[in-house]
Amino acid sequence: MSAYRGLVQLGLGLWTTLRQIGRGASTVSYPEEALKLPPRWRGRPVLTRDPDGDERCVACQLCSAVCPTRCIELQAGEREDERRYPVSFRINFSRCIYCGFCEEACPTLAIQLLDAFAFSTEHHRDLIYEKEALLIDGTGKHPHYNFYRHAGVALHGKDKGQGSNESPPVNGRSNLP
Amino acid sequence: MKRIFYLDGQPVPFTSGQNVLEAAIAAGMARQIPYFCYHPALGSLGACRQCAVKIYPHDDKHPPRVTMACLLPASDHLQLATVDQEVHTEHRKIIELLMLNHPLDCPVCDEGGQCHLQDMTVQTGHAVRRYSGPKRTYRDQDLGPLVHQEMNRCITCYRCVRFYQDTAQGDDFGVFGSRDRVYFGRLEDGPLESPFSGNLVEVCPTGVFTDKVFRHDYARVWDLQQGPSVCPHCAVGCNTLPGARLGTLRRVRARHHPEINPHFLCDRGRYGFRYVTAAERPVRARLHGVHSRQDAVLRQVATRLQEGRSGFLGSPREDVQSNLALFALADCLHAPFAALSSPWMEALAQQCMALPQAPTLNDVEMADHLIVLGDLGGVAPMAELAARQALRHGARLTVLASRPTALAEAGDYRPTRPSALPDLVTGLAEDACLQGSRRPVILAAAETLGPAGVHALRKTLARLPANARAGVFQNSPNLFGAAYFAADGHTVRLQHALRQREIDHLLCLAADPLGSDWGAGIWRSLAPGLQGVTVLDMVDTDTVRAAETVLPMAAFPERDGLFINYEGRIQAFAPVYRREAQVPSWQENTRGFPAAAGGQMHPLGPPTPQYWLGRLAELLDIVKPWQERLTFYQRFLCPIAPRPDHPGILLDDALRARFEIAAAPAAAPVGTEDWELDLFRWHGGEALADAAAELQSLAPSRGLRLNADVDASFATLSGPCGRLRLPVLPIVGMVAGVAALDQEGFAQLGLHPGEAVQIQWETVS
Ligand code: SF4
Ligand code: SF4
Ligand code: SF4
Ligand code: SF4
Ligand code: FES
């Protein structure tokens, strides 16, 4: 009885193998051949820009706080138009584990894990990326979001009450009912 | 018997007079009751309606009801619940209402990470905004260089006005408007006038008021290195919590000390720290005014010391250990040493040291009668804040001063010439105003009172009831520490040696004898006899600029040490951070990545004074005797040094009693016709804080303050050491015949408060 079962199992296994014969190779000869990445692939984090072309990051330091390997380091500053921005922004890619936590934490959709992944080098120091190397020229996966349109703070060129869903400033001196 | 009530079935201990919320917070059960408007220093108001609990009456007649924990006095065996559907709904709905108009600001809000509103919102589980209508907005005001306003974030808890108007008794900030347009600010844009305005940042539970100085060099609170420190800007010795990141100091907050400053700090203490980051701060060793290698500078100093013609000058601005190290070095070299730059200051320090029974600021708050001598707020602002709390509790206040100070306006102002203070102080014991008071407290500005006045105060205190207390304040952090090393005539001897050409080199530790220290006039007249001056300092002073050799020192948050405050309380501070700098550009950053992210920083910090003096001892081959002396004196002076987070150890009374000098120090007589000088200080002024740019942008203009009746626009003062021409600033209500001058002016003239001065008037129309 058990010998019969064994033979059937053997036959099934052989059949599985034989089935593949006509299907061609599924191995990709990377790097000669390009990889097809799934849309939610988590590659190297980059800093994106908002639809108006300004950098999105407001240096809130949430990504650096949530990063489990503590590989993000930045310093906040204030631009002349009173916009917060990162004066410096560094990621140490010898430590990054591509978990995507930073992207999840980022309230402005600035930091995104896009598709770059092959960037090995010989020295650790070449894996420390500064803001110049992180900031890209596009909006990444989110073409429309601009944090400052929704925030309540005023900037040069955007007064109080001009954010989305805001009414004009009230008169805080009025005693009328 | 321990008194308890029950919250969700758990026993909560309380003391009588506490409310339920207060007791729950003290018992570490704050997570059960969210709250906003209650604050331990401001009390309960019942404005926010957030702190709901359900109360179960003992009888069966009344149904259980929801009430506010902050307004419910704790009583025995009260049964309360928060795990209850009704309470939970109340918590959720109230926070939803408070958040209705709240802007989407957290990423750019400086309160984020230390925001009470964030914490409470997360705690109550309000995660999704249901209201989708337009949000109310406000325009903000410019409140000056210290506090930033962002009114959209307000939840109308009224903590700010309660602090500003009730606690600090300021009158230029308040609440305006009605219904849902209530506005917290000033009538018009402009800097906040209260010396305690920075506390708005700490009491406001949201990001409406944030620290404007911190804002320009911001870091999230979770990234800050913090450690226990002590404020170096006056004799009160408030406890502080400096925060640093990437090797630079970013902010200073109050650290709880039960008897000195449980919650607050003055603006000098909060914003004065910017001396640490001032561009002019000496951070590299200098030889003849040029940056040089440490070794070269040290060798030059050692050569000077080897000649055996050096004098040593310590400072009440420096901590105990450094003064001690300097004293030990002078001792090894048999060189003259003085801890204070003027004989007058030396006498004052000794008199202060001998004065017993200083009140803690807590005692001041509990006083039922206060007598204030001089401008307390200009010297030690937190002492003034404590006095104001006593006033709120109904204490009577008598102010003896030459001008109507802010505090004088709140009490009984007795216009007084400074030279008359010693006699008036002697008469205080018999004064009718003290009759019937059970806890009288006398607070004085040390320099206005002078050595003779402090002496008189000690004699008077002996005749007052046993629970009378007297505290004398000065604006350097360690006058008592310097007084340790000040024996009678030290300074005179040092100046004499210089005059006699026995010495031609002066080693100064954080002293500014050629600039604005007391007695600087004399030092400047002796300066031609000096071949070289060596300064160890952390701020740029006249002496630093004139010195042959400059050895830069670590600032206080960068090292450890001991200060002795006005009570004789020895308090320790700990190093909070190391001054470091990052390599800025990414091409060079082989070592430029911060340690947390796997890199290294360049240590750039100037070393401690002990390090410099130790290196000098090495070069002079006297390390062993120097260390032996250091250990010996240390054991003698403070056998047990407190730890940095310890509330401090009071100086031994026996040790203080040794400074008692029976004879009253002589004060120069002043005729009633003479003009005499009083000291003018403002709440942000002090040797270190003077280098803090943001704070100093509020400094009052320089000039000679005198009675508005005088018809002149300029005055030229002449003193024994020089002349000084200043614009006249009229003050209404100032005593006739008294002119108030800043310390720099006194230093230039070579005079002291309460001394006569010659004035020539000029009228420019
Ligand atoms: S979380 Fe986003 S906005 Fe915040 S610092 Fe990181 S990248 Fe910038
Ligand atoms: S006040 Fe608090 S909740 Fe409001 S934006 Fe600022 S951090 Fe966020
Ligand atoms: S400004 Fe701040 S402290 Fe004042 S009422 Fe609003 S939230 Fe409260
Ligand atoms: S009162 Fe004095 S010790 Fe206290 S914070 Fe102000 S300056 Fe510092
Ligand atoms: S804390 Fe009780 S009502 Fe605000």
Coordinates of N, CA and C and ligand atoms in Angstrom, one line a residue, chain B residues 99 102-119 121 150 152-155 204-208 210 220, ligand 2:
Chain B
M99 N -10.6 70.7 19.3 CA -9.8 70.5 18.1 C -10.6 70.9 16.9
H102 N -8.7 73.6 15.2 CA -7.2 73.5 15.4 C -6.6 73.2 14.0
P103 N -5.5 74.0 13.8 CA -4.9 73.9 12.5 C -4.1 72.6 12.3
L104 N -3.8 72.3 11.1 CA -2.9 71.1 10.8 C -1.5 71.6 10.8
D105 N -1.0 71.8 12.1 CA 0.3 72.5 12.2 C 1.4 71.6 12.8
C106 N 1.0 70.5 13.4 CA 2.0 69.7 14.2 C 3.4 69.6 13.5
P107 N 3.5 69.3 12.2 CA 4.8 69.2 11.7 C 5.7 70.5 11.7
V108 N 5.0 71.6 11.7 CA 5.8 72.9 11.8 C 5.6 73.6 13.1
C109 N 5.0 72.9 14.1 CA 4.7 73.5 15.4 C 5.8 73.1 16.4
D110 N 6.4 74.1 17.0 CA 7.5 73.9 17.9 C 7.1 73.2 19.2
E111 N 5.8 73.1 19.5 CA 5.4 72.4 20.7 C 5.4 70.9 20.4
G112 N 5.3 70.5 19.2 CA 5.2 69.1 18.8 C 6.3 68.2 19.6
G113 N 5.8 67.2 20.2 CA 6.7 66.3 21.0 C 6.7 66.7 22.4
Q114 N 6.3 67.9 22.8 CA 6.2 68.3 24.2 C 4.8 69.0 24.4
C115 N 3.9 68.6 23.5 CA 2.6 69.3 23.5 C 1.6 68.5 24.3
H116 N 1.0 69.2 25.3 CA 0.0 68.7 26.2 C -1.2 68.3 25.4
L117 N -1.5 69.1 24.4 CA -2.7 68.9 23.6 C -2.6 67.6 22.8
Q118 N -1.4 67.4 22.2 CA -1.1 66.2 21.5 C -1.3 65.0 22.4
D119 N -0.7 65.1 23.6 CA -0.7 64.0 24.5 C -2.2 63.6 24.9
T121 N -4.9 64.4 23.2 CA -5.7 63.9 22.1 C -5.4 62.4 21.8
E150 N 1.2 82.1 17.9 CA 0.5 81.4 16.8 C -0.9 81.2 17.3
N152 N -3.9 80.6 16.2 CA -4.8 79.6 15.7 C -4.9 78.3 16.6
R153 N -3.8 78.1 17.4 CA -3.7 76.9 18.1 C -4.3 76.9 19.5
C154 N -4.9 78.0 19.8 CA -5.4 78.2 21.2 C -6.6 77.4 21.5
I155 N -6.6 76.9 22.8 CA -7.8 76.1 23.2 C -8.5 76.8 24.4
C204 N 1.6 77.5 28.6 CA 0.7 77.3 27.5 C 0.7 75.8 27.1
P205 N -0.4 75.1 27.2 CA -0.3 73.6 26.9 C -0.3 73.4 25.4
T206 N -0.4 74.4 24.6 CA -0.4 74.2 23.1 C 0.8 75.0 22.5
G207 N 0.8 75.1 21.2 CA 1.9 75.8 20.5 C 1.5 77.2 20.3
V208 N 0.6 77.9 21.0 CA 0.4 79.3 20.8 C 1.6 80.1 21.1
T210 N 5.5 79.9 21.8 CA 6.7 79.0 21.7 C 7.9 80.0 21.8
R220 N 13.8 69.0 17.9 CA 12.7 68.4 18.6 C 13.2 67.9 20.0
Ligands
SF4_2 S1 -0.3 72.8 19.5 FE1 0.2 70.7 19.7 S2 -1.5 69.7 18.6 FE2 -1.5 71.8 18.0 S3 -0.2 72.0 16.1 FE3 1.1 72.3 17.9 S4 2.0 70.3 18.4 FE4 0.2 70.0 17.1

